[in-house]
């Protein structure tokens, strides 16, 4: 911040991703707020009203602050959120009280926060509602990160990039909001060190609350997921274990029923 002197700053969320290097969540909070506290008095900071660590922070400068939110009252608030095979639609209630409807191909609640931040800043810089709407509709997903694809008459939610607990839960939350038959195809999460079994077990428990069918790829490595599914009394007739992901495609076609979404 001392080097580039930003005029605008956006804080998305204060999480625990850097806990090892920062030492505490309080240090992460202070570190992230350095961006906002470096802004000039005519600058604009965008903060998330649904993040308690942003709401509770005592800001040490007087730049203009705009709040975004979904669950809390905010200057730019998203409501009426709907997911479909086309992506996400939602309304934004602007600071002055007028409402604009938006559509995006991006999926997931976290992306709505990112888009809201862009809308708040774009609006402050004088973009019209139509310009904001066009900008939001032209966003494209990053490959293999909650990317919606068609495979014949099946809707694929491609989140193959992800192999972490937060991302995989977000993906299941997205699948859960979809209409119709829901199928999960997964080899499980890797590179989780000593927590590998525990986190995949929890993943299995969460899959049990969302999926109509489960296709596990790799008998040995998906055992923790299977144990999690069994713990939730998931119907074992709806669990399929394969050793090659290629075999999942014909199986998906046999399992599909009406509108079908495969994660």
mmCIF file of N, CA and C in Angstrom, residues 170-252:
data_model
loop_
_atom_site.group_PDB
_atom_site.id
_atom_site.type_symbol
_atom_site.label_atom_id
_atom_site.label_comp_id
_atom_site.label_asym_id
_atom_site.label_seq_id
_atom_site.Cartn_x
_atom_site.Cartn_y
_atom_site.Cartn_z
ATOM 1 N N UNK A 170 -18.583 -25.750 -0.450
ATOM 2 C CA UNK A 170 -19.257 -24.740 -1.297
ATOM 3 C C UNK A 170 -19.889 -25.408 -2.516
ATOM 4 N N UNK A 171 -19.142 -26.334 -3.126
ATOM 5 C CA UNK A 171 -19.633 -27.015 -4.325
ATOM 6 C C UNK A 171 -20.879 -27.844 -4.005
ATOM 7 N N UNK A 172 -20.873 -28.519 -2.858
ATOM 8 C CA UNK A 172 -22.049 -29.298 -2.453
ATOM 9 C C UNK A 172 -23.227 -28.381 -2.135
ATOM 10 N N UNK A 173 -22.949 -27.208 -1.568
ATOM 11 C CA UNK A 173 -24.023 -26.227 -1.312
ATOM 12 C C UNK A 173 -24.678 -25.795 -2.629
ATOM 13 N N UNK A 174 -23.846 -25.597 -3.663
ATOM 14 C CA UNK A 174 -24.361 -25.223 -4.979
ATOM 15 C C UNK A 174 -25.220 -26.362 -5.541
ATOM 16 N N UNK A 175 -24.709 -27.589 -5.474
ATOM 17 C CA UNK A 175 -25.469 -28.752 -5.962
ATOM 18 C C UNK A 175 -26.805 -28.856 -5.227
ATOM 19 N N UNK A 176 -26.785 -28.600 -3.926
ATOM 20 C CA UNK A 176 -27.984 -28.724 -3.099
ATOM 21 C C UNK A 176 -29.099 -27.780 -3.543
ATOM 22 N N UNK A 177 -28.718 -26.637 -4.119
ATOM 23 C CA UNK A 177 -29.720 -25.652 -4.547
ATOM 24 C C UNK A 177 -30.331 -25.981 -5.911
ATOM 25 N N UNK A 178 -29.751 -26.962 -6.613
ATOM 26 C CA UNK A 178 -30.236 -27.289 -7.953
ATOM 27 C C UNK A 178 -31.497 -28.162 -7.889
ATOM 28 N N UNK A 179 -32.381 -27.994 -8.896
ATOM 29 C CA UNK A 179 -33.570 -28.840 -8.944
ATOM 30 C C UNK A 179 -33.226 -30.201 -9.537
ATOM 31 N N UNK A 180 -34.052 -31.207 -9.294
ATOM 32 C CA UNK A 180 -33.871 -32.495 -9.978
ATOM 33 C C UNK A 180 -32.935 -33.457 -9.273
ATOM 34 N N UNK A 181 -32.466 -34.456 -10.029
ATOM 35 C CA UNK A 181 -31.611 -35.523 -9.509
ATOM 36 C C UNK A 181 -30.179 -35.015 -9.333
ATOM 37 N N UNK A 182 -29.576 -35.370 -8.183
ATOM 38 C CA UNK A 182 -28.232 -34.870 -7.871
ATOM 39 C C UNK A 182 -27.266 -36.041 -7.703
ATOM 40 N N UNK A 183 -26.149 -35.989 -8.447
ATOM 41 C CA UNK A 183 -25.144 -37.052 -8.395
ATOM 42 C C UNK A 183 -23.788 -36.432 -8.073
ATOM 43 N N UNK A 184 -23.027 -37.063 -7.185
ATOM 44 C CA UNK A 184 -21.659 -36.618 -6.886
ATOM 45 C C UNK A 184 -20.677 -37.669 -7.390
ATOM 46 N N UNK A 185 -19.684 -37.216 -8.173
ATOM 47 C CA UNK A 185 -18.600 -38.096 -8.620
ATOM 48 C C UNK A 185 -17.310 -37.550 -8.019
ATOM 49 N N UNK A 186 -16.612 -38.357 -7.210
ATOM 50 C CA UNK A 186 -15.401 -37.826 -6.553
ATOM 51 C C UNK A 186 -14.386 -38.915 -6.225
ATOM 52 N N UNK A 187 -13.090 -38.569 -6.350
ATOM 53 C CA UNK A 187 -12.038 -39.438 -5.833
ATOM 54 C C UNK A 187 -11.631 -39.022 -4.421
ATOM 55 N N UNK A 188 -12.332 -38.039 -3.841
ATOM 56 C CA UNK A 188 -11.988 -37.531 -2.522
ATOM 57 C C UNK A 188 -10.950 -36.430 -2.591
ATOM 58 N N UNK A 189 -10.605 -35.903 -1.421
ATOM 59 C CA UNK A 189 -9.630 -34.813 -1.329
ATOM 60 C C UNK A 189 -8.266 -35.386 -0.953
ATOM 61 N N UNK A 190 -7.221 -34.781 -1.507
ATOM 62 C CA UNK A 190 -5.866 -35.278 -1.238
ATOM 63 C C UNK A 190 -5.004 -34.172 -0.616
ATOM 64 N N UNK A 191 -3.796 -34.537 -0.230
ATOM 65 C CA UNK A 191 -2.809 -33.591 0.313
ATOM 66 C C UNK A 191 -3.327 -32.852 1.549
ATOM 67 N N UNK A 192 -4.010 -33.579 2.420
ATOM 68 C CA UNK A 192 -4.533 -32.960 3.642
ATOM 69 C C UNK A 192 -3.774 -33.443 4.877
ATOM 70 N N UNK A 193 -2.622 -34.108 4.645
ATOM 71 C CA UNK A 193 -1.764 -34.529 5.747
ATOM 72 C C UNK A 193 -2.483 -35.449 6.716
ATOM 73 N N UNK A 194 -2.272 -35.194 8.011
ATOM 74 C CA UNK A 194 -2.844 -36.079 9.031
ATOM 75 C C UNK A 194 -4.363 -35.943 9.144
ATOM 76 N N UNK A 195 -4.918 -34.900 8.531
ATOM 77 C CA UNK A 195 -6.385 -34.716 8.597
ATOM 78 C C UNK A 195 -7.112 -35.357 7.407
ATOM 79 N N UNK A 196 -6.356 -36.074 6.558
ATOM 80 C CA UNK A 196 -6.927 -36.634 5.332
ATOM 81 C C UNK A 196 -8.160 -37.507 5.604
ATOM 82 N N UNK A 197 -8.043 -38.432 6.551
ATOM 83 C CA UNK A 197 -9.175 -39.331 6.838
ATOM 84 C C UNK A 197 -10.356 -38.539 7.399
ATOM 85 N N UNK A 198 -10.071 -37.740 8.422
ATOM 86 C CA UNK A 198 -11.145 -37.001 9.126
ATOM 87 C C UNK A 198 -11.926 -36.087 8.180
ATOM 88 N N UNK A 199 -11.203 -35.331 7.339
ATOM 89 C CA UNK A 199 -11.886 -34.359 6.470
ATOM 90 C C UNK A 199 -12.653 -35.049 5.349
ATOM 91 N N UNK A 200 -12.136 -36.156 4.826
ATOM 92 C CA UNK A 200 -12.879 -36.908 3.813
ATOM 93 C C UNK A 200 -14.099 -37.602 4.418
ATOM 94 N N UNK A 201 -13.977 -38.033 5.672
ATOM 95 C CA UNK A 201 -15.099 -38.627 6.399
ATOM 96 C C UNK A 201 -16.238 -37.607 6.520
ATOM 97 N N UNK A 202 -15.873 -36.368 6.916
ATOM 98 C CA UNK A 202 -16.886 -35.299 7.033
ATOM 99 C C UNK A 202 -17.489 -34.969 5.666
ATOM 100 N N UNK A 203 -16.642 -34.987 4.647
ATOM 101 C CA UNK A 203 -17.096 -34.775 3.265
ATOM 102 C C UNK A 203 -18.169 -35.807 2.924
ATOM 103 N N UNK A 204 -17.927 -37.062 3.275
ATOM 104 C CA UNK A 204 -18.905 -38.130 3.044
ATOM 105 C C UNK A 204 -20.211 -37.876 3.772
ATOM 106 N N UNK A 205 -20.110 -37.407 5.017
ATOM 107 C CA UNK A 205 -21.330 -37.103 5.795
ATOM 108 C C UNK A 205 -22.141 -35.995 5.122
ATOM 109 N N UNK A 206 -21.424 -34.999 4.596
ATOM 110 C CA UNK A 206 -22.118 -33.877 3.963
ATOM 111 C C UNK A 206 -22.727 -34.285 2.613
ATOM 112 N N UNK A 207 -22.006 -35.127 1.872
ATOM 113 C CA UNK A 207 -22.545 -35.647 0.605
ATOM 114 C C UNK A 207 -23.872 -36.362 0.868
ATOM 115 N N UNK A 208 -23.929 -37.101 1.989
ATOM 116 C CA UNK A 208 -25.131 -37.879 2.325
ATOM 117 C C UNK A 208 -26.369 -36.999 2.435
ATOM 118 N N UNK A 209 -26.179 -35.737 2.842
ATOM 119 C CA UNK A 209 -27.343 -34.857 3.022
ATOM 120 C C UNK A 209 -27.770 -34.169 1.725
ATOM 121 N N UNK A 210 -26.981 -34.354 0.650
ATOM 122 C CA UNK A 210 -27.239 -33.627 -0.596
ATOM 123 C C UNK A 210 -27.554 -34.547 -1.782
ATOM 124 N N UNK A 211 -26.753 -35.608 -1.950
ATOM 125 C CA UNK A 211 -26.771 -36.366 -3.209
ATOM 126 C C UNK A 211 -27.820 -37.482 -3.227
ATOM 127 N N UNK A 212 -28.416 -37.692 -4.416
ATOM 128 C CA UNK A 212 -29.303 -38.840 -4.629
ATOM 129 C C UNK A 212 -28.493 -40.096 -4.949
ATOM 130 N N UNK A 213 -27.353 -39.901 -5.625
ATOM 131 C CA UNK A 213 -26.447 -41.007 -5.945
ATOM 132 C C UNK A 213 -25.011 -40.542 -5.738
ATOM 133 N N UNK A 214 -24.131 -41.486 -5.390
ATOM 134 C CA UNK A 214 -22.717 -41.174 -5.204
ATOM 135 C C UNK A 214 -21.883 -42.141 -6.037
ATOM 136 N N UNK A 215 -20.927 -41.594 -6.779
ATOM 137 C CA UNK A 215 -19.977 -42.413 -7.529
ATOM 138 C C UNK A 215 -18.592 -42.113 -6.969
ATOM 139 N N UNK A 216 -18.002 -43.098 -6.282
ATOM 140 C CA UNK A 216 -16.674 -42.941 -5.697
ATOM 141 C C UNK A 216 -15.640 -43.538 -6.648
ATOM 142 N N UNK A 217 -14.570 -42.789 -6.883
ATOM 143 C CA UNK A 217 -13.538 -43.246 -7.823
ATOM 144 C C UNK A 217 -12.283 -43.634 -7.044
ATOM 145 N N UNK A 218 -12.005 -44.929 -7.007
ATOM 146 C CA UNK A 218 -10.837 -45.434 -6.273
ATOM 147 C C UNK A 218 -11.264 -46.007 -4.935
ATOM 148 N N UNK A 219 -11.318 -47.332 -4.852
ATOM 149 C CA UNK A 219 -11.885 -47.991 -3.666
ATOM 150 C C UNK A 219 -11.105 -47.658 -2.394
ATOM 151 N N UNK A 220 -9.777 -47.720 -2.477
ATOM 152 C CA UNK A 220 -8.942 -47.531 -1.284
ATOM 153 C C UNK A 220 -9.000 -46.088 -0.786
ATOM 154 N N UNK A 221 -8.781 -45.129 -1.719
ATOM 155 C CA UNK A 221 -8.671 -43.734 -1.275
ATOM 156 C C UNK A 221 -10.011 -43.118 -0.872
ATOM 157 N N UNK A 222 -11.131 -43.703 -1.321
ATOM 158 C CA UNK A 222 -12.437 -43.109 -0.973
ATOM 159 C C UNK A 222 -13.076 -43.801 0.241
ATOM 160 N N UNK A 223 -12.329 -44.686 0.892
ATOM 161 C CA UNK A 223 -12.895 -45.387 2.057
ATOM 162 C C UNK A 223 -13.389 -44.417 3.143
ATOM 163 N N UNK A 224 -12.637 -43.322 3.465
ATOM 164 C CA UNK A 224 -13.158 -42.387 4.480
ATOM 165 C C UNK A 224 -14.506 -41.773 4.086
ATOM 166 N N UNK A 225 -14.685 -41.470 2.790
ATOM 167 C CA UNK A 225 -15.969 -40.915 2.323
ATOM 168 C C UNK A 225 -17.070 -41.948 2.525
ATOM 169 N N UNK A 226 -16.756 -43.200 2.154
ATOM 170 C CA UNK A 226 -17.723 -44.298 2.316
ATOM 171 C C UNK A 226 -18.113 -44.444 3.782
ATOM 172 N N UNK A 227 -17.132 -44.369 4.677
ATOM 173 C CA UNK A 227 -17.423 -44.471 6.120
ATOM 174 C C UNK A 227 -18.331 -43.334 6.578
ATOM 175 N N UNK A 228 -18.089 -42.124 6.060
ATOM 176 C CA UNK A 228 -18.938 -40.974 6.401
ATOM 177 C C UNK A 228 -20.362 -41.153 5.910
ATOM 178 N N UNK A 229 -20.508 -41.669 4.686
ATOM 179 C CA UNK A 229 -21.839 -41.939 4.124
ATOM 180 C C UNK A 229 -22.581 -42.970 4.978
ATOM 181 N N UNK A 230 -21.865 -44.045 5.341
ATOM 182 C CA UNK A 230 -22.495 -45.121 6.140
ATOM 183 C C UNK A 230 -22.909 -44.604 7.508
ATOM 184 N N UNK A 231 -22.088 -43.708 8.095
ATOM 185 C CA UNK A 231 -22.418 -43.152 9.404
ATOM 186 C C UNK A 231 -23.735 -42.384 9.366
ATOM 187 N N UNK A 232 -24.032 -41.788 8.208
ATOM 188 C CA UNK A 232 -25.293 -41.041 8.051
ATOM 189 C C UNK A 232 -26.414 -41.950 7.525
ATOM 190 N N UNK A 233 -26.176 -43.282 7.568
ATOM 191 C CA UNK A 233 -27.195 -44.274 7.136
ATOM 192 C C UNK A 233 -27.622 -44.048 5.676
ATOM 193 N N UNK A 234 -26.656 -43.634 4.848
ATOM 194 C CA UNK A 234 -26.953 -43.408 3.429
ATOM 195 C C UNK A 234 -27.256 -44.750 2.768
ATOM 196 N N UNK A 235 -28.241 -44.774 1.890
ATOM 197 C CA UNK A 235 -28.664 -45.999 1.199
ATOM 198 C C UNK A 235 -27.498 -46.568 0.375
ATOM 199 N N UNK A 236 -26.984 -47.729 0.783
ATOM 200 C CA UNK A 236 -25.791 -48.276 0.130
ATOM 201 C C UNK A 236 -26.052 -48.704 -1.312
ATOM 202 N N UNK A 237 -27.303 -48.895 -1.656
ATOM 203 C CA UNK A 237 -27.631 -49.244 -3.048
ATOM 204 C C UNK A 237 -27.409 -48.057 -3.987
ATOM 205 N N UNK A 238 -27.294 -46.872 -3.395
ATOM 206 C CA UNK A 238 -27.101 -45.673 -4.218
ATOM 207 C C UNK A 238 -25.628 -45.249 -4.275
ATOM 208 N N UNK A 239 -24.745 -46.081 -3.716
ATOM 209 C CA UNK A 239 -23.302 -45.815 -3.759
ATOM 210 C C UNK A 239 -22.667 -46.721 -4.805
ATOM 211 N N UNK A 240 -21.915 -46.151 -5.716
ATOM 212 C CA UNK A 240 -21.207 -46.913 -6.740
ATOM 213 C C UNK A 240 -19.715 -46.653 -6.587
ATOM 214 N N UNK A 241 -18.913 -47.709 -6.583
ATOM 215 C CA UNK A 241 -17.464 -47.548 -6.445
ATOM 216 C C UNK A 241 -16.796 -48.039 -7.729
ATOM 217 N N UNK A 242 -16.059 -47.136 -8.369
ATOM 218 C CA UNK A 242 -15.366 -47.447 -9.619
ATOM 219 C C UNK A 242 -13.866 -47.248 -9.427
ATOM 220 N N UNK A 243 -13.079 -47.815 -10.318
ATOM 221 C CA UNK A 243 -11.639 -47.583 -10.228
ATOM 222 C C UNK A 243 -11.128 -46.661 -11.321
ATOM 223 N N UNK A 244 -12.036 -46.257 -12.226
ATOM 224 C CA UNK A 244 -11.621 -45.357 -13.306
ATOM 225 C C UNK A 244 -12.716 -44.337 -13.554
ATOM 226 N N UNK A 245 -12.338 -43.053 -13.560
ATOM 227 C CA UNK A 245 -13.337 -41.988 -13.728
ATOM 228 C C UNK A 245 -14.049 -42.082 -15.078
ATOM 229 N N UNK A 246 -13.390 -42.648 -16.072
ATOM 230 C CA UNK A 246 -14.002 -42.790 -17.409
ATOM 231 C C UNK A 246 -15.289 -43.612 -17.333
ATOM 232 N N UNK A 247 -15.306 -44.595 -16.413
ATOM 233 C CA UNK A 247 -16.492 -45.453 -16.273
ATOM 234 C C UNK A 247 -17.678 -44.709 -15.651
ATOM 235 N N UNK A 248 -17.396 -43.526 -15.082
ATOM 236 C CA UNK A 248 -18.471 -42.760 -14.430
ATOM 237 C C UNK A 248 -19.469 -42.214 -15.449
ATOM 238 N N UNK A 249 -19.007 -41.941 -16.684
ATOM 239 C CA UNK A 249 -19.890 -41.282 -17.662
ATOM 240 C C UNK A 249 -21.054 -42.170 -18.118
ATOM 241 N N UNK A 250 -20.795 -43.428 -18.533
ATOM 242 C CA UNK A 250 -21.946 -44.283 -18.856
ATOM 243 C C UNK A 250 -22.855 -44.539 -17.645
ATOM 244 N N UNK A 251 -22.235 -44.607 -16.445
ATOM 245 C CA UNK A 251 -23.027 -44.836 -15.232
ATOM 246 C C UNK A 251 -23.947 -43.650 -14.952
ATOM 247 N N UNK A 252 -23.424 -42.425 -15.132
ATOM 248 C CA UNK A 252 -24.247 -41.227 -14.948
ATOM 249 C C UNK A 252 -25.470 -41.271 -15.859
#
